[in-house]
């Protein structure tokens, strides 16, 4: 089942079930007005949403053509947005480029940060360039959206709290980050609003690609129509979503509707490319002694997508342009 | 006007208006079912809530005795919880005790962190000790709750977005924090769920004490019934709430219902005491070469309150016990 949130003038948008071919939707607002409301009482809402999806695919429910320009983030505002950094190749490359050591606990203690979740961008929303050149960059990621997760959940129990998966563009302002991290309290101004894919999908939509708490999918990132990265999101995710959930619930519980990101998808093989410019610049720094690729400029276009097991554009595509 | 959120079995609780003497409330659920809903359409809800408060104080609305054990956090789940560290005395003391320098931008660039906001504690909720001795500590703080705040708001324009004020106990696990901050991504497991005062109050309730974007109130913190701190929350708040709002909206907008904390209230005069144990331990470290005060233990009781201009317990009291 694939769900989307349609703009209707409200803060949370209106819940819709997406047809299998992605070309049409059925209004689901009578089951739950918005996605948060569905996740709040998932046990009751899920079977009804699935029945609607079946009816839609069978031509038994009213279908409306889907206009992706009307689709918002699955959760236009969320109670938590937590982002990991589970692809260690990314951490190692970026630190090596600035001649810093990765933390000694890199392989045993997950890196996560708490992001702002009150204003989340839709898949077609513009990426604001900012008041100055802050080093605007994208990061292609896979995310899970959880139900209520109790304090201290074990990794082996964590995945049953995963309700949905989606993609994110974890937007970063690279030139603001070093000074901010030097203050010691983590990211804030260096991380503007994050953007999300049009569809949030149930794990069964991934088939065998959802295993070991990882999405074994190919994530494709394009910059101005040219493939920047065509990456395997599964094998090199060192900490699985189960590991990340165990870590982030070590000292507190999570509310239903929490979004947890994988961190920038990254592969060791340079031929795979990158899902963020910082990593390409890090490779250039290591190889040539200086970065050559500029950060995003006004007018640039960023596309992020992942094909499902049957080749469909599983989450819809994030497709954003940088605006002044 | 003072508002409270009563437990009713729902995720967000039920909105209530509190009588002037704090002993009774009027149900406000027909105006807005919960506080978030009121803040979402404040222009419409505020005058109706104020009319109800007036009727309640005049004995013209149905009054129900207020049971503080039924009161939850004003926002039991919020879209953002952002915490500053605006009392520089606290930063300087804690860093001096561990022989570290404060950041060079201490006086010009506010320290803030993004906290978890999906599960927030009520004023009487127990403080879980944790699986081990993690160095459990309290932090007495003043907070504002905002409406929608646009990207890049100027400090001079920021305060008109403040809807309500409340107090917080920003719970910290001191022994987890050094290793976590060393990883460079800020706080996560070192900051379990934060607790809030029973009442969220409109700025006019503070009278002249709300000026220059600061709450010029006396914050009283008791540990096991003994005053640990009796602090001036106004003059030593280096960055005002206006400054903090300008900082946190530098690269993104805030959603209605964002909670922004002042950071641990701290005064230079040691006779004022402390609003967290870390600061007392820092003073001991500097004076005696070692901390003598233990962190919180099971059974300890923490109370945080602030008197209003007329001596009333303005926000109600946070009153929590540490449980195993």
Coordinates of C-alpha atoms in Angstrom, one line a residue:
Chain A
X1 CA 0.0 0.0 0.0
X2 CA 1.2 3.5 -0.9
X3 CA -0.1 6.6 0.8
X4 CA 0.2 10.2 -0.1
X5 CA -0.8 13.5 1.5
X6 CA -2.6 16.0 -0.8
X7 CA -2.6 19.7 -0.4
X8 CA -6.1 20.9 0.7
X9 CA -5.3 24.1 2.5
X10 CA -5.0 22.5 5.9
X11 CA -1.9 22.1 8.0
X12 CA -1.7 18.4 7.6
X13 CA -3.2 17.8 4.2
X14 CA -5.6 15.1 3.2
X15 CA -4.8 11.4 3.2
X16 CA -5.0 9.5 -0.1
X17 CA -4.3 5.9 -1.2
X18 CA -2.3 5.7 -4.4
X19 CA -3.2 3.3 -7.2
X20 CA -0.7 0.6 -8.1
X21 CA 0.3 2.4 -11.3
X22 CA 0.9 5.7 -9.5
X23 CA -1.4 7.6 -11.9
X24 CA -4.4 8.0 -9.7
X25 CA -5.5 8.1 -6.1
X26 CA -8.6 7.5 -3.9
X27 CA -9.5 9.9 -1.2
X28 CA -8.9 8.3 2.2
X29 CA -10.0 11.2 4.3
X30 CA -13.1 9.4 5.6
X31 CA -10.8 6.7 7.1
X32 CA -8.4 9.2 8.6
X33 CA -8.3 12.9 7.8
X34 CA -4.5 12.9 7.5
X35 CA -1.6 10.5 7.7
X36 CA -0.7 11.4 11.3
X37 CA -4.3 10.5 12.3
X38 CA -3.9 7.1 10.5
X39 CA -0.6 6.4 12.3
X40 CA -2.1 7.4 15.6
X41 CA -4.6 4.5 15.3
X42 CA -2.9 2.3 12.8
X43 CA -4.4 -1.0 13.9
X44 CA -7.8 0.3 13.0
X45 CA -6.9 2.4 10.0
X46 CA -4.5 0.1 8.2
X47 CA -7.0 -2.7 7.2
X48 CA -9.5 -0.1 6.0
X49 CA -6.8 1.7 4.0
X50 CA -5.7 -1.6 2.5
X51 CA -9.2 -2.4 1.5
X52 CA -9.5 0.9 -0.2
X53 CA -6.2 0.3 -2.0
X54 CA -7.5 -3.1 -3.3
X55 CA -10.8 -1.6 -4.4
X56 CA -8.9 1.2 -6.2
X57 CA -6.6 -1.2 -8.0
X58 CA -9.6 -3.3 -9.0
X59 CA -11.4 -0.3 -10.4
X60 CA -14.1 -0.5 -7.7
X61 CA -13.2 2.8 -5.9
X62 CA -13.4 6.3 -7.3
X63 CA -10.1 7.2 -8.9
X64 CA -8.8 10.8 -9.3
X65 CA -5.8 11.5 -11.5
X66 CA -2.8 12.2 -9.3
X67 CA -1.1 15.6 -9.8
X68 CA 2.3 15.4 -8.1
X69 CA 2.4 19.1 -7.8
X70 CA -0.4 18.8 -5.3
X71 CA 1.4 16.2 -3.2
X72 CA 2.9 17.3 0.1
X73 CA 5.4 15.5 2.4
X74 CA 3.6 12.4 3.8
X75 CA 3.8 14.2 7.1
X76 CA 3.9 18.0 6.4
X77 CA 4.7 18.4 10.1
X78 CA 5.9 15.5 12.3
X79 CA 6.5 15.1 16.0
X80 CA 10.1 13.9 15.4
X81 CA 12.6 13.8 12.6
X82 CA 15.7 11.9 13.6
X83 CA 18.5 11.3 11.1
X84 CA 21.2 8.8 11.4
X85 CA 24.5 8.5 9.5
X86 CA 24.5 4.8 9.0
X87 CA 26.6 4.6 5.8
X88 CA 30.1 4.7 7.3
X89 CA 31.7 5.2 3.9
X90 CA 30.2 8.7 3.9
X91 CA 31.5 9.5 7.4
X92 CA 35.0 8.2 6.6
X93 CA 35.3 10.0 3.2
X94 CA 34.1 13.4 4.5
X95 CA 36.4 13.2 7.6
X96 CA 39.4 12.0 5.5
X97 CA 39.0 15.0 3.2
X98 CA 39.3 17.4 6.1
X99 CA 42.1 15.3 7.6
X100 CA 40.0 14.5 10.7
X101 CA 39.7 11.1 12.3
X102 CA 36.2 9.4 12.5
X103 CA 35.0 9.0 16.1
X104 CA 36.6 5.9 17.7
X105 CA 33.1 4.4 18.3
X106 CA 32.2 4.8 14.6
X107 CA 31.3 1.1 14.1
X108 CA 29.7 0.5 17.4
X109 CA 27.8 3.6 18.4
X110 CA 25.4 5.1 15.8
X111 CA 25.7 8.8 14.9
X112 CA 22.2 10.4 14.9
X113 CA 21.0 13.9 15.1
X114 CA 17.6 15.4 16.0
X115 CA 16.3 17.5 13.2
X116 CA 13.6 20.1 13.0
X117 CA 10.2 18.6 12.2
X118 CA 7.7 21.4 12.3
X119 CA 7.9 22.4 8.7
X120 CA 8.7 19.6 6.2
X121 CA 8.9 20.1 2.5
X122 CA 7.0 18.3 -0.2
X123 CA 8.6 16.5 -3.1
X124 CA 8.1 19.4 -5.6
X125 CA 8.7 22.3 -3.2
X126 CA 11.5 24.7 -4.1
X127 CA 14.8 24.5 -2.3
X128 CA 15.5 28.0 -1.1
X129 CA 19.0 29.1 -1.9
X130 CA 19.2 31.2 1.2
X131 CA 20.2 34.8 1.9
X132 CA 23.9 34.0 1.0
X133 CA 25.8 31.1 -0.5
X134 CA 25.6 28.8 2.5
X135 CA 26.9 25.8 0.5
X136 CA 23.5 24.3 -0.3
X137 CA 23.6 20.5 -0.7
X138 CA 21.2 17.6 -1.0
X139 CA 21.4 14.2 0.7
X140 CA 19.5 11.2 -0.6
X141 CA 18.2 9.0 2.2
X142 CA 15.8 6.2 3.0
X143 CA 13.5 6.7 6.0
X144 CA 11.1 4.7 8.2
X145 CA 8.0 6.2 9.8
X146 CA 7.2 4.5 13.1
X147 CA 4.3 3.8 15.4
X148 CA 4.7 4.3 19.1
X149 CA 8.1 2.9 20.0
X150 CA 8.6 2.1 23.7
X151 CA 11.7 3.1 25.7
X152 CA 14.5 0.7 25.4
X153 CA 13.3 -1.4 22.5
X154 CA 15.7 -4.2 21.6
X155 CA 16.9 -4.3 18.0
X156 CA 15.3 -7.7 17.5
X157 CA 11.9 -6.2 18.4
X158 CA 12.3 -2.8 16.7
X159 CA 11.1 -3.5 13.2
X160 CA 7.6 -4.4 14.1
X161 CA 7.1 -0.7 15.0
X162 CA 7.9 0.4 11.4
X163 CA 4.8 1.4 9.7
X164 CA 6.0 3.0 6.4
X165 CA 9.1 3.8 4.4
X166 CA 9.8 6.9 2.3
X167 CA 12.7 8.9 0.8
X168 CA 14.2 12.1 2.0
X169 CA 16.3 14.9 0.7
X170 CA 18.1 16.0 3.9
X171 CA 19.0 19.5 2.8
X172 CA 22.3 20.8 4.3
X173 CA 24.0 24.2 4.3
X174 CA 27.6 23.0 4.3
X175 CA 29.3 26.3 4.9
X176 CA 27.3 26.8 8.1
X177 CA 28.0 23.4 9.5
X178 CA 31.6 23.5 10.6
X179 CA 31.2 26.6 12.8
X180 CA 27.9 25.2 14.2
X181 CA 29.3 21.8 15.1
X182 CA 32.4 23.5 16.7
X183 CA 30.0 24.9 19.2
X184 CA 29.3 21.4 20.4
X185 CA 25.5 21.2 20.4
X186 CA 25.0 19.6 17.0
X187 CA 23.2 20.9 13.9
X188 CA 20.6 23.6 13.8
X189 CA 21.0 26.4 11.3
X190 CA 23.0 24.1 9.1
X191 CA 20.0 21.9 8.5
X192 CA 17.0 23.8 6.9
X193 CA 13.7 22.1 6.2
X194 CA 14.0 18.5 4.9
X195 CA 12.0 17.3 1.8
X196 CA 10.3 14.0 1.4
X197 CA 9.1 11.7 -1.3
X198 CA 5.5 11.8 -2.6
X199 CA 4.6 8.3 -1.3
X200 CA 5.0 6.6 2.1
X201 CA 4.7 2.9 1.5
X202 CA 4.2 -0.1 3.7
X203 CA 7.2 -2.5 4.0
X204 CA 5.5 -5.2 2.0
X205 CA 5.7 -3.0 -1.1
X206 CA 9.5 -3.6 -1.0
X207 CA 9.0 -7.4 -1.1
X208 CA 12.4 -9.2 -0.5
X209 CA 14.1 -5.9 -0.7
X210 CA 13.0 -5.1 2.9
X211 CA 15.2 -7.5 4.9
X212 CA 17.6 -7.2 7.9
X213 CA 16.1 -3.8 8.7
X214 CA 17.5 -2.4 5.4
X215 CA 15.9 -1.3 2.2
X216 CA 17.9 -3.2 -0.5
X217 CA 16.9 -0.8 -3.2
X218 CA 18.8 1.2 -5.8
X219 CA 18.7 4.9 -5.0
X220 CA 19.1 7.1 -8.0
X221 CA 20.0 10.8 -7.6
X222 CA 20.1 13.2 -10.6
X223 CA 21.5 16.7 -10.7
X224 CA 20.3 18.7 -13.6
X225 CA 19.2 15.5 -15.3
X226 CA 22.6 13.8 -15.0
X227 CA 23.0 10.8 -12.8
X228 CA 25.1 11.9 -9.8
X229 CA 24.6 8.6 -8.0
X230 CA 23.1 5.2 -8.6
X231 CA 23.6 3.6 -5.2
X232 CA 22.8 0.3 -3.4
X233 CA 21.0 1.4 -0.3
X234 CA 21.2 -2.0 1.4
X235 CA 24.5 -3.7 2.0
X236 CA 26.6 -0.8 3.1
X237 CA 24.1 0.5 5.7
X238 CA 26.3 -0.5 8.7
X239 CA 23.6 0.2 11.3
X240 CA 20.2 -1.2 10.2
X241 CA 17.0 0.6 11.1
X242 CA 16.6 -1.9 13.9
X243 CA 20.0 -0.9 15.3
X244 CA 19.1 2.8 14.9
X245 CA 15.7 2.3 16.6
X246 CA 17.4 0.5 19.5
X247 CA 19.9 3.4 19.8
X248 CA 17.4 6.2 19.7
X249 CA 15.1 4.6 22.3
X250 CA 17.9 3.9 24.7
X251 CA 16.7 6.7 27.1
X252 CA 13.3 7.7 25.7
X253 CA 10.2 6.5 23.9
X254 CA 9.1 7.7 20.4
X255 CA 5.7 9.0 19.4
X256 CA 3.7 7.5 16.5
X257 CA 4.7 9.4 13.4
X258 CA 8.4 9.7 14.2
X259 CA 10.5 9.8 11.0
X260 CA 13.9 8.1 11.2
X261 CA 16.4 8.6 8.3
X262 CA 19.3 6.4 7.3
X263 CA 21.7 9.2 6.6
X264 CA 23.2 9.9 3.2
X265 CA 23.3 6.7 1.2
X266 CA 26.9 6.1 0.3
X267 CA 28.8 3.2 -1.5
X268 CA 32.6 2.6 -1.3
X269 CA 32.8 2.0 -5.1
X270 CA 33.3 5.4 -6.6
X271 CA 31.7 4.2 -9.8
X272 CA 28.3 4.2 -8.0
X273 CA 28.6 8.0 -7.6
X274 CA 27.2 10.0 -4.7
X275 CA 23.9 11.0 -3.1
X276 CA 25.3 14.4 -1.9
X277 CA 27.8 16.9 -3.3
X278 CA 29.8 16.9 -0.1
X279 CA 30.9 13.4 -0.8
X280 CA 32.0 14.2 -4.4
X281 CA 33.9 17.2 -3.1
X282 CA 35.5 15.0 -0.5
X283 CA 36.7 12.5 -3.2
X284 CA 38.0 15.5 -5.2
X285 CA 39.8 16.9 -2.2
X286 CA 41.5 13.5 -1.6
X287 CA 42.4 13.0 -5.3
X288 CA 43.2 16.5 -6.5
X289 CA 43.9 18.4 -3.3
X290 CA 40.9 20.6 -3.8
X291 CA 37.1 20.3 -4.3
X292 CA 36.0 21.1 -7.9
X293 CA 32.3 20.6 -7.8
X294 CA 30.4 23.7 -6.6
X295 CA 27.5 23.4 -4.2
X296 CA 23.9 24.0 -5.6
X297 CA 23.2 27.2 -7.4
X298 CA 19.9 28.9 -8.2
X299 CA 18.1 27.0 -11.0
X300 CA 19.7 23.6 -10.2
X301 CA 17.4 20.6 -10.2
X302 CA 17.7 17.7 -7.8
X303 CA 15.9 14.4 -8.4
X304 CA 15.9 11.4 -6.0
X305 CA 14.0 8.2 -6.6
X306 CA 14.2 4.4 -5.9
X307 CA 12.8 1.7 -8.1
X308 CA 10.8 -1.0 -6.4
X309 CA 11.3 -4.8 -6.9
X310 CA 9.0 -4.6 -10.0
X311 CA 10.8 -1.5 -11.4
X312 CA 8.1 0.9 -10.4
X313 CA 9.0 4.4 -9.1
X314 CA 8.3 3.1 -5.6
X315 CA 8.1 6.3 -3.6
X316 CA 7.5 8.7 -6.4
X317 CA 10.3 11.1 -7.1
X318 CA 11.6 14.0 -5.1
X319 CA 12.1 16.7 -7.8
X320 CA 13.2 20.1 -6.5
X321 CA 14.6 23.2 -8.0
X322 CA 16.8 25.7 -6.2
X323 CA 15.1 29.1 -6.1
X324 CA 16.4 32.5 -5.1
Chain B
X1 CA -5.1 33.7 30.7
X2 CA -3.7 30.4 31.9
X3 CA -4.3 27.2 29.9
X4 CA -3.9 23.6 30.9
X5 CA -4.1 20.2 29.2
X6 CA -6.1 17.6 31.1
X7 CA -5.6 13.8 30.7
X8 CA -8.7 12.4 28.9
X9 CA -7.2 9.2 27.4
X10 CA -6.4 10.9 24.1
X11 CA -2.9 11.6 22.8
X12 CA -3.2 15.4 23.1
X13 CA -5.4 15.7 26.1
X14 CA -8.3 18.2 26.6
X15 CA -7.9 21.9 26.7
X16 CA -8.9 23.8 29.9
X17 CA -8.9 27.4 31.0
X18 CA -7.6 27.8 34.6
X19 CA -9.4 30.0 37.1
X20 CA -7.4 33.0 38.5
X21 CA -6.9 31.2 41.9
X22 CA -5.7 28.1 40.2
X23 CA -8.1 25.9 42.1
X24 CA -10.6 25.2 39.3
X25 CA -10.9 25.0 35.6
X26 CA -13.5 25.4 32.8
X27 CA -13.5 22.9 30.0
X28 CA -12.4 24.6 26.7
X29 CA -12.7 21.6 24.5
X30 CA -15.6 23.1 22.6
X31 CA -13.4 26.0 21.6
X32 CA -10.4 23.9 20.6
X33 CA -10.1 20.2 21.5
X34 CA -6.5 20.5 22.6
X35 CA -3.9 23.2 23.0
X36 CA -2.2 22.5 19.6
X37 CA -5.6 23.0 17.9
X38 CA -6.0 26.4 19.7
X39 CA -2.5 27.5 18.7
X40 CA -3.1 26.3 15.1
X41 CA -5.9 28.9 14.8
X42 CA -5.0 31.3 17.6
X43 CA -6.5 34.4 16.2
X44 CA -9.9 32.8 16.3
X45 CA -9.4 30.7 19.5
X46 CA -7.8 33.3 21.7
X47 CA -10.7 35.7 22.1
X48 CA -13.1 32.9 22.8
X49 CA -10.7 31.4 25.4
X50 CA -10.3 34.8 27.0
X51 CA -14.0 35.2 27.2
X52 CA -14.3 31.8 28.9
X53 CA -11.6 32.7 31.4
X54 CA -13.4 36.0 32.3
X55 CA -16.7 34.1 32.7
X56 CA -14.9 31.5 34.9
X57 CA -13.3 34.2 37.1
X58 CA -16.6 35.9 37.4
X59 CA -18.4 32.7 38.4
X60 CA -20.5 32.6 35.2
X61 CA -18.9 29.5 33.7
X62 CA -19.0 25.9 35.1
X63 CA -16.0 25.4 37.3
X64 CA -14.5 22.0 38.1
X65 CA -11.9 21.6 40.9
X66 CA -8.5 21.2 39.4
X67 CA -6.6 18.0 40.2
X68 CA -2.9 18.6 39.3
X69 CA -2.4 14.9 39.1
X70 CA -4.6 15.0 36.0
X71 CA -2.7 17.8 34.3
X72 CA -0.4 16.8 31.4
X73 CA 2.3 18.9 29.7
X74 CA 0.5 21.8 27.9
X75 CA 1.6 20.1 24.7
X76 CA 2.0 16.4 25.4
X77 CA 3.5 16.1 22.0
X78 CA 4.9 19.1 20.1
X79 CA 6.2 19.7 16.6
X80 CA 9.5 21.1 17.9
X81 CA 11.3 21.5 21.2
X82 CA 14.3 23.7 20.8
X83 CA 16.4 24.6 23.8
X84 CA 18.8 27.4 24.1
X85 CA 21.6 28.0 26.6
X86 CA 21.1 31.7 27.1
X87 CA 22.5 32.1 30.7
X88 CA 26.2 32.3 30.0
X89 CA 27.1 31.9 33.6
X90 CA 26.0 28.3 33.4
X91 CA 28.1 27.7 30.2
X92 CA 31.2 29.4 31.7
X93 CA 31.0 27.5 35.1
X94 CA 30.5 24.1 33.6
X95 CA 33.3 24.5 31.1
X96 CA 35.6 26.0 33.7
X97 CA 35.0 23.0 36.0
X98 CA 36.2 20.7 33.2
X99 CA 39.0 23.1 32.2
X100 CA 37.5 23.7 28.8
X101 CA 37.2 27.0 27.1
X102 CA 33.7 28.3 26.2
X103 CA 33.3 28.7 22.4
X104 CA 34.8 31.9 21.1
X105 CA 31.4 33.1 19.9
X106 CA 29.8 32.5 23.3
X107 CA 28.4 36.1 23.6
X108 CA 27.5 36.6 19.9
X109 CA 26.1 33.3 18.6
X110 CA 23.5 31.5 20.7
X111 CA 23.9 27.9 21.7
X112 CA 20.7 25.9 20.9
X113 CA 19.9 22.3 20.5
X114 CA 17.0 20.5 18.9
X115 CA 15.4 18.2 21.5
X116 CA 13.0 15.3 21.1
X117 CA 9.4 16.5 21.2
X118 CA 7.2 13.5 20.5
X119 CA 6.8 12.4 24.1
X120 CA 6.8 15.3 26.7
X121 CA 6.2 14.7 30.4
X122 CA 3.6 16.3 32.6
X123 CA 4.3 18.2 35.7
X124 CA 3.7 15.3 38.1
X125 CA 5.1 12.5 35.9
X126 CA 7.8 10.4 37.5
X127 CA 11.4 10.9 36.4
X128 CA 12.7 7.5 35.3
X129 CA 16.1 6.8 36.9
X130 CA 17.2 4.8 33.9
X131 CA 18.7 1.3 33.5
X132 CA 21.9 2.5 35.2
X133 CA 23.2 5.5 37.0
X134 CA 23.4 7.8 34.0
X135 CA 23.9 11.0 36.1
X136 CA 20.2 12.1 36.2
X137 CA 19.9 15.8 36.6
X138 CA 17.2 18.5 36.4
X139 CA 17.4 21.9 34.7
X140 CA 14.9 24.7 35.6
X141 CA 14.0 26.7 32.5
X142 CA 11.6 29.3 31.2
X143 CA 10.0 28.6 27.7
X144 CA 7.9 30.3 25.1
X145 CA 5.4 28.6 22.9
X146 CA 5.2 30.2 19.5
X147 CA 2.7 30.6 16.6
X148 CA 4.0 30.2 13.1
X149 CA 7.3 32.0 12.8
X150 CA 8.5 32.8 9.3
X151 CA 12.0 32.2 8.1
X152 CA 14.4 34.9 9.0
X153 CA 12.4 36.8 11.5
X154 CA 14.2 39.9 12.9
X155 CA 14.7 40.0 16.6
X156 CA 12.6 43.2 16.7
X157 CA 9.7 41.4 15.1
X158 CA 10.0 38.0 16.9
X159 CA 8.1 38.6 20.1
X160 CA 4.8 39.0 18.4
X161 CA 4.9 35.3 17.5
X162 CA 5.1 34.4 21.2
X163 CA 1.7 32.9 22.3
X164 CA 2.4 31.5 25.7
X165 CA 5.0 30.9 28.4
X166 CA 5.6 28.0 30.6
X167 CA 8.4 26.3 32.7
X168 CA 10.4 23.2 31.8
X169 CA 12.5 20.6 33.6
X170 CA 15.0 19.8 30.9
X171 CA 16.1 16.4 32.2
X172 CA 19.7 15.5 31.5
X173 CA 21.7 12.3 31.8
X174 CA 25.1 13.9 32.6
X175 CA 27.2 10.8 32.4
X176 CA 26.0 10.1 28.8
X177 CA 26.6 13.6 27.5
X178 CA 30.4 13.8 27.3
X179 CA 30.7 10.7 25.0
X180 CA 27.7 11.8 23.0
X181 CA 28.9 15.4 22.4
X182 CA 32.3 14.0 21.5
X183 CA 30.7 12.4 18.5
X184 CA 30.0 15.9 17.2
X185 CA 26.2 15.6 16.4
X186 CA 24.9 17.1 19.6
X187 CA 22.6 15.6 22.3
X188 CA 20.4 12.6 21.8
X189 CA 20.5 9.8 24.4
X190 CA 21.8 12.3 27.0
X191 CA 18.4 14.2 26.9
X192 CA 15.4 12.0 27.8
X193 CA 11.9 13.3 27.8
X194 CA 11.5 16.9 29.1
X195 CA 8.8 17.8 31.6
X196 CA 6.7 21.0 31.6
X197 CA 4.7 23.1 34.1
X198 CA 0.9 22.6 34.5
X199 CA 0.0 25.9 33.0
X200 CA 0.9 27.7 29.8
X201 CA 0.1 31.4 30.3
X202 CA -0.3 34.4 28.0
X203 CA 2.5 37.0 28.2
X204 CA 0.1 39.6 29.8
X205 CA -0.1 37.3 32.9
X206 CA 3.5 38.3 33.6
X207 CA 2.7 42.1 33.5
X208 CA 5.8 44.2 33.7
X209 CA 7.9 41.1 34.3
X210 CA 7.6 40.3 30.6
X211 CA 9.9 42.8 29.0
X212 CA 12.9 42.9 26.6
X213 CA 12.0 39.3 25.6
X214 CA 12.8 38.0 29.0
X215 CA 10.7 36.7 31.9
X216 CA 11.8 38.8 34.9
X217 CA 10.6 36.3 37.4
X218 CA 12.1 34.5 40.4
X219 CA 12.5 30.8 39.6
X220 CA 12.6 28.6 42.7
X221 CA 13.9 25.1 42.5
X222 CA 13.6 22.7 45.4
X223 CA 15.4 19.3 45.9
X224 CA 13.7 17.1 48.5
X225 CA 11.9 20.2 49.9
X226 CA 15.1 22.2 50.3
X227 CA 15.7 25.3 48.1
X228 CA 18.5 24.5 45.7
X229 CA 18.1 27.7 43.8
X230 CA 16.1 30.9 44.0
X231 CA 17.1 32.6 40.8
X232 CA 16.4 35.8 38.8
X233 CA 15.4 34.6 35.4
X234 CA 15.6 38.0 33.8
X235 CA 18.8 40.1 33.9
X236 CA 21.4 37.3 33.2
X237 CA 19.6 35.9 30.2
X238 CA 22.2 37.1 27.8
X239 CA 20.2 36.2 24.6
X240 CA 16.6 37.2 24.9
X241 CA 13.8 35.1 23.5
X242 CA 13.8 37.6 20.6
X243 CA 17.4 36.9 20.0
X244 CA 16.9 33.2 20.2
X245 CA 14.0 33.3 17.8
X246 CA 16.0 35.3 15.3
X247 CA 18.8 32.8 15.5
X248 CA 16.6 29.6 15.1
X249 CA 14.7 31.0 12.2
X250 CA 17.9 32.1 10.3
X251 CA 17.5 29.2 7.8
X252 CA 14.1 27.8 8.4
X253 CA 10.5 28.6 9.6
X254 CA 8.9 27.3 12.8
X255 CA 5.5 25.7 13.0
X256 CA 2.8 26.9 15.4
X257 CA 3.3 25.1 18.7
X258 CA 7.1 25.2 18.7
X259 CA 8.4 25.3 22.3
X260 CA 11.6 27.3 22.8
X261 CA 13.5 27.0 26.1
X262 CA 15.8 29.5 27.7
X263 CA 18.4 27.0 28.9
X264 CA 19.2 26.4 32.6
X265 CA 18.5 29.6 34.5
X266 CA 21.7 30.6 36.2
X267 CA 23.0 33.5 38.2
X268 CA 26.6 34.6 38.9
X269 CA 25.9 35.2 42.6
X270 CA 26.5 31.8 44.2
X271 CA 24.1 32.8 47.0
X272 CA 21.3 32.4 44.5
X273 CA 21.9 28.7 44.2
X274 CA 21.4 26.6 41.2
X275 CA 18.7 25.3 38.9
X276 CA 20.6 22.1 38.1
X277 CA 23.0 19.9 40.0
X278 CA 25.7 20.0 37.3
X279 CA 26.2 23.7 38.2
X280 CA 26.5 23.0 41.9
X281 CA 29.0 20.2 41.1
X282 CA 30.9 22.6 38.8
X283 CA 31.2 25.1 41.7
X284 CA 32.4 22.3 44.0
X285 CA 34.9 21.1 41.4
X286 CA 36.3 24.6 41.1
X287 CA 36.4 25.3 44.9
X288 CA 37.3 21.9 46.3
X289 CA 38.9 20.1 43.3
X290 CA 36.0 17.5 43.2
X291 CA 32.2 17.4 43.0
X292 CA 30.5 16.4 46.2
X293 CA 26.8 16.6 45.3
X294 CA 25.5 13.3 43.9
X295 CA 23.2 13.3 40.9
X296 CA 19.5 12.4 41.5
X297 CA 18.7 9.1 43.1
X298 CA 15.6 7.0 43.2
X299 CA 13.1 8.7 45.5
X300 CA 14.4 12.2 45.1
X301 CA 11.9 15.0 44.6
X302 CA 12.3 18.0 42.3
X303 CA 10.1 21.1 42.4
X304 CA 10.3 24.0 40.0
X305 CA 8.0 27.0 40.2
X306 CA 7.9 30.8 39.6
X307 CA 5.9 33.4 41.4
X308 CA 4.0 35.8 39.2
X309 CA 3.9 39.6 39.8
X310 CA 1.1 39.2 42.3
X311 CA 2.8 36.3 44.2
X312 CA 0.6 33.5 42.6
X313 CA 2.2 30.3 41.6
X314 CA 2.1 31.5 38.0
X315 CA 2.7 28.3 36.0
X316 CA 1.7 25.8 38.7
X317 CA 4.6 23.7 39.9
X318 CA 6.6 21.0 38.3
X319 CA 6.8 18.4 41.1
X320 CA 8.5 15.1 40.1
X321 CA 9.9 12.1 41.9
X322 CA 12.6 9.9 40.6
X323 CA 11.4 6.3 40.2
X324 CA 13.3 3.1 39.5

